[in-house]
């Protein structure tokens, strides 16, 4: 009985120690995720207008660039063209899978006749 109680207490101590360490790690992770170390700084999004007419944006300490609509349109068209290739690949995959399953079923039926 004493051995079981001691084992239980050690397990509870290890569990609570793990909880404390995990909470400390989570706190440090949140500080790193914000992107800054200052506790007085409260803004998550910062914007600044540049002389060229563009806007620089910082979200949680990470810089983002303004991209023109032409570049976005090109990326969208590339994604749409690759989407058609994906449809062809999925169709090919399903047809090969169906053929393979049919072949396995024929072999299975053939083996069932002899055994």
PDB file of C-alpha atoms in Angstrom:
ATOM      1  CA  UNK A   1       0.000   0.000   0.000  1.00  0.00           C
ATOM      2  CA  UNK A   2       2.838   2.383   0.856  1.00  0.00           C
ATOM      3  CA  UNK A   3       4.590   1.530  -2.401  1.00  0.00           C
ATOM      4  CA  UNK A   4       1.466   2.317  -4.424  1.00  0.00           C
ATOM      5  CA  UNK A   5       0.972   5.616  -2.575  1.00  0.00           C
ATOM      6  CA  UNK A   6       4.597   6.647  -3.168  1.00  0.00           C
ATOM      7  CA  UNK A   7       4.350   5.732  -6.856  1.00  0.00           C
ATOM      8  CA  UNK A   8       1.139   7.748  -7.142  1.00  0.00           C
ATOM      9  CA  UNK A   9       2.704  10.784  -5.467  1.00  0.00           C
ATOM     10  CA  UNK A  10       5.760  10.636  -7.740  1.00  0.00           C
ATOM     11  CA  UNK A  11       3.489  10.438 -10.780  1.00  0.00           C
ATOM     12  CA  UNK A  12       1.448  13.450  -9.565  1.00  0.00           C
ATOM     13  CA  UNK A  13       4.621  15.469  -8.956  1.00  0.00           C
ATOM     14  CA  UNK A  14       5.947  14.613 -12.425  1.00  0.00           C
ATOM     15  CA  UNK A  15       2.613  15.521 -13.997  1.00  0.00           C
ATOM     16  CA  UNK A  16       2.390  18.892 -12.247  1.00  0.00           C
ATOM     17  CA  UNK A  17       6.035  19.640 -13.082  1.00  0.00           C
ATOM     18  CA  UNK A  18       5.303  18.894 -16.739  1.00  0.00           C
ATOM     19  CA  UNK A  19       2.300  21.191 -16.652  1.00  0.00           C
ATOM     20  CA  UNK A  20       4.401  24.034 -15.251  1.00  0.00           C
ATOM     21  CA  UNK A  21       7.151  23.516 -17.840  1.00  0.00           C
ATOM     22  CA  UNK A  22       4.557  23.389 -20.626  1.00  0.00           C
ATOM     23  CA  UNK A  23       2.928  26.613 -19.471  1.00  0.00           C
ATOM     24  CA  UNK A  24       6.326  28.322 -19.435  1.00  0.00           C
ATOM     25  CA  UNK A  25       7.084  27.070 -22.971  1.00  0.00           C
ATOM     26  CA  UNK A  26       3.692  28.294 -24.201  1.00  0.00           C
ATOM     27  CA  UNK A  27       4.311  31.720 -22.689  1.00  0.00           C
ATOM     28  CA  UNK A  28       7.695  32.000 -24.406  1.00  0.00           C
ATOM     29  CA  UNK A  29       6.150  30.827 -27.677  1.00  0.00           C
ATOM     30  CA  UNK A  30       3.510  33.544 -27.521  1.00  0.00           C
ATOM     31  CA  UNK A  31       6.183  36.190 -26.967  1.00  0.00           C
ATOM     32  CA  UNK A  32       8.140  34.892 -29.990  1.00  0.00           C
ATOM     33  CA  UNK A  33       4.990  34.744 -32.112  1.00  0.00           C
ATOM     34  CA  UNK A  34       4.268  38.414 -31.512  1.00  0.00           C
ATOM     35  CA  UNK A  35       7.583  39.222 -33.186  1.00  0.00           C
ATOM     36  CA  UNK A  36       8.837  41.682 -30.602  1.00  0.00           C
ATOM     37  CA  UNK A  37      10.235  41.617 -27.105  1.00  0.00           C
ATOM     38  CA  UNK A  38       8.873  44.902 -25.736  1.00  0.00           C
ATOM     39  CA  UNK A  39       5.988  44.553 -23.300  1.00  0.00           C
ATOM     40  CA  UNK A  40       4.876  48.176 -23.825  1.00  0.00           C
ATOM     41  CA  UNK A  41       4.245  47.756 -27.559  1.00  0.00           C
ATOM     42  CA  UNK A  42       0.597  46.899 -28.210  1.00  0.00           C
ATOM     43  CA  UNK A  43       0.000  47.241 -31.984  1.00  0.00           C
ATOM     44  CA  UNK A  44      -0.172  44.009 -33.972  1.00  0.00           C
ATOM     45  CA  UNK A  45      -0.431  45.708 -37.390  1.00  0.00           C
ATOM     46  CA  UNK A  46       1.742  48.644 -38.428  1.00  0.00           C
ATOM     47  CA  UNK A  47       1.336  50.478 -41.734  1.00  0.00           C
ATOM     48  CA  UNK A  48       3.642  53.037 -43.302  1.00  0.00           C
ATOM     49  CA  UNK A  49       3.355  54.911 -46.604  1.00  0.00           C
ATOM     50  CA  UNK A  50       6.535  54.968 -48.708  1.00  0.00           C
ATOM     51  CA  UNK A  51       7.527  57.723 -51.152  1.00  0.00           C
ATOM     52  CA  UNK A  52       6.908  55.432 -54.156  1.00  0.00           C
ATOM     53  CA  UNK A  53       3.199  55.274 -53.313  1.00  0.00           C
ATOM     54  CA  UNK A  54       3.312  51.785 -51.879  1.00  0.00           C
ATOM     55  CA  UNK A  55       2.311  50.823 -48.379  1.00  0.00           C
ATOM     56  CA  UNK A  56       4.574  48.789 -46.108  1.00  0.00           C
ATOM     57  CA  UNK A  57       2.745  46.599 -43.618  1.00  0.00           C
ATOM     58  CA  UNK A  58       4.136  44.786 -40.592  1.00  0.00           C
ATOM     59  CA  UNK A  59       1.949  42.125 -38.994  1.00  0.00           C
ATOM     60  CA  UNK A  60       3.282  40.729 -35.730  1.00  0.00           C
ATOM     61  CA  UNK A  61       6.762  41.887 -36.722  1.00  0.00           C
ATOM     62  CA  UNK A  62       6.802  40.311 -40.201  1.00  0.00           C
ATOM     63  CA  UNK A  63       7.059  42.515 -43.294  1.00  0.00           C
ATOM     64  CA  UNK A  64       4.567  42.185 -46.149  1.00  0.00           C
ATOM     65  CA  UNK A  65       5.014  43.718 -49.584  1.00  0.00           C
ATOM     66  CA  UNK A  66       2.337  45.225 -51.761  1.00  0.00           C
ATOM     67  CA  UNK A  67       1.889  43.130 -54.908  1.00  0.00           C
ATOM     68  CA  UNK A  68       0.328  44.449 -58.102  1.00  0.00           C
ATOM     69  CA  UNK A  69      -2.850  42.932 -59.516  1.00  0.00           C
ATOM     70  CA  UNK A  70      -1.011  41.778 -62.667  1.00  0.00           C
ATOM     71  CA  UNK A  71       1.327  39.584 -60.625  1.00  0.00           C
ATOM     72  CA  UNK A  72      -1.600  38.148 -58.679  1.00  0.00           C
ATOM     73  CA  UNK A  73      -3.471  37.459 -61.921  1.00  0.00           C
ATOM     74  CA  UNK A  74      -0.459  35.573 -63.348  1.00  0.00           C
ATOM     75  CA  UNK A  75      -0.166  33.436 -60.217  1.00  0.00           C
ATOM     76  CA  UNK A  76      -3.900  32.701 -60.332  1.00  0.00           C
ATOM     77  CA  UNK A  77      -3.722  31.647 -63.987  1.00  0.00           C
ATOM     78  CA  UNK A  78      -0.764  29.345 -63.233  1.00  0.00           C
ATOM     79  CA  UNK A  79      -2.741  27.727 -60.431  1.00  0.00           C
ATOM     80  CA  UNK A  80      -5.764  27.252 -62.676  1.00  0.00           C
ATOM     81  CA  UNK A  81      -3.675  25.608 -65.396  1.00  0.00           C
ATOM     82  CA  UNK A  82      -2.127  23.207 -62.904  1.00  0.00           C
ATOM     83  CA  UNK A  83      -5.624  22.476 -61.578  1.00  0.00           C
ATOM     84  CA  UNK A  84      -6.581  20.929 -64.944  1.00  0.00           C
ATOM     85  CA  UNK A  85      -3.515  18.699 -64.785  1.00  0.00           C
ATOM     86  CA  UNK A  86      -4.555  17.594 -61.308  1.00  0.00           C
ATOM     87  CA  UNK A  87      -7.996  16.615 -62.572  1.00  0.00           C
ATOM     88  CA  UNK A  88      -6.433  14.503 -65.309  1.00  0.00           C
ATOM     89  CA  UNK A  89      -4.110  12.884 -62.761  1.00  0.00           C
ATOM     90  CA  UNK A  90      -7.014  12.050 -60.429  1.00  0.00           C
ATOM     91  CA  UNK A  91      -8.987  10.523 -63.286  1.00  0.00           C
ATOM     92  CA  UNK A  92      -5.978   8.453 -64.330  1.00  0.00           C
ATOM     93  CA  UNK A  93      -5.440   7.338 -60.733  1.00  0.00           C
ATOM     94  CA  UNK A  94      -9.039   6.195 -60.344  1.00  0.00           C
ATOM     95  CA  UNK A  95      -9.008   4.290 -63.620  1.00  0.00           C
ATOM     96  CA  UNK A  96      -5.753   2.486 -62.772  1.00  0.00           C
ATOM     97  CA  UNK A  97      -7.063   1.712 -59.290  1.00  0.00           C
ATOM     98  CA  UNK A  98     -10.305   0.303 -60.746  1.00  0.00           C
ATOM     99  CA  UNK A  99      -8.343  -1.834 -63.240  1.00  0.00           C
ATOM    100  CA  UNK A 100      -6.061  -3.148 -60.493  1.00  0.00           C
ATOM    101  CA  UNK A 101      -9.043  -4.014 -58.261  1.00  0.00           C
ATOM    102  CA  UNK A 102     -10.751  -5.849 -61.106  1.00  0.00           C
ATOM    103  CA  UNK A 103      -7.579  -7.808 -61.807  1.00  0.00           C
ATOM    104  CA  UNK A 104      -7.286  -8.786 -58.127  1.00  0.00           C
ATOM    105  CA  UNK A 105     -10.932  -9.893 -58.058  1.00  0.00           C
ATOM    106  CA  UNK A 106     -10.445 -12.087 -61.158  1.00  0.00           C
ATOM    107  CA  UNK A 107      -7.378 -13.730 -59.636  1.00  0.00           C
ATOM    108  CA  UNK A 108      -9.248 -14.212 -56.345  1.00  0.00           C
ATOM    109  CA  UNK A 109     -12.193 -15.874 -58.117  1.00  0.00           C
ATOM    110  CA  UNK A 110      -9.776 -18.064 -60.077  1.00  0.00           C
ATOM    111  CA  UNK A 111      -8.042 -19.211 -56.874  1.00  0.00           C
ATOM    112  CA  UNK A 112     -11.419 -19.890 -55.210  1.00  0.00           C
ATOM    113  CA  UNK A 113     -12.299 -22.357 -57.973  1.00  0.00           C
ATOM    114  CA  UNK A 114      -9.238 -24.523 -57.265  1.00  0.00           C
ATOM    115  CA  UNK A 115      -9.144 -24.281 -53.475  1.00  0.00           C
TER     116      UNK A 115
END
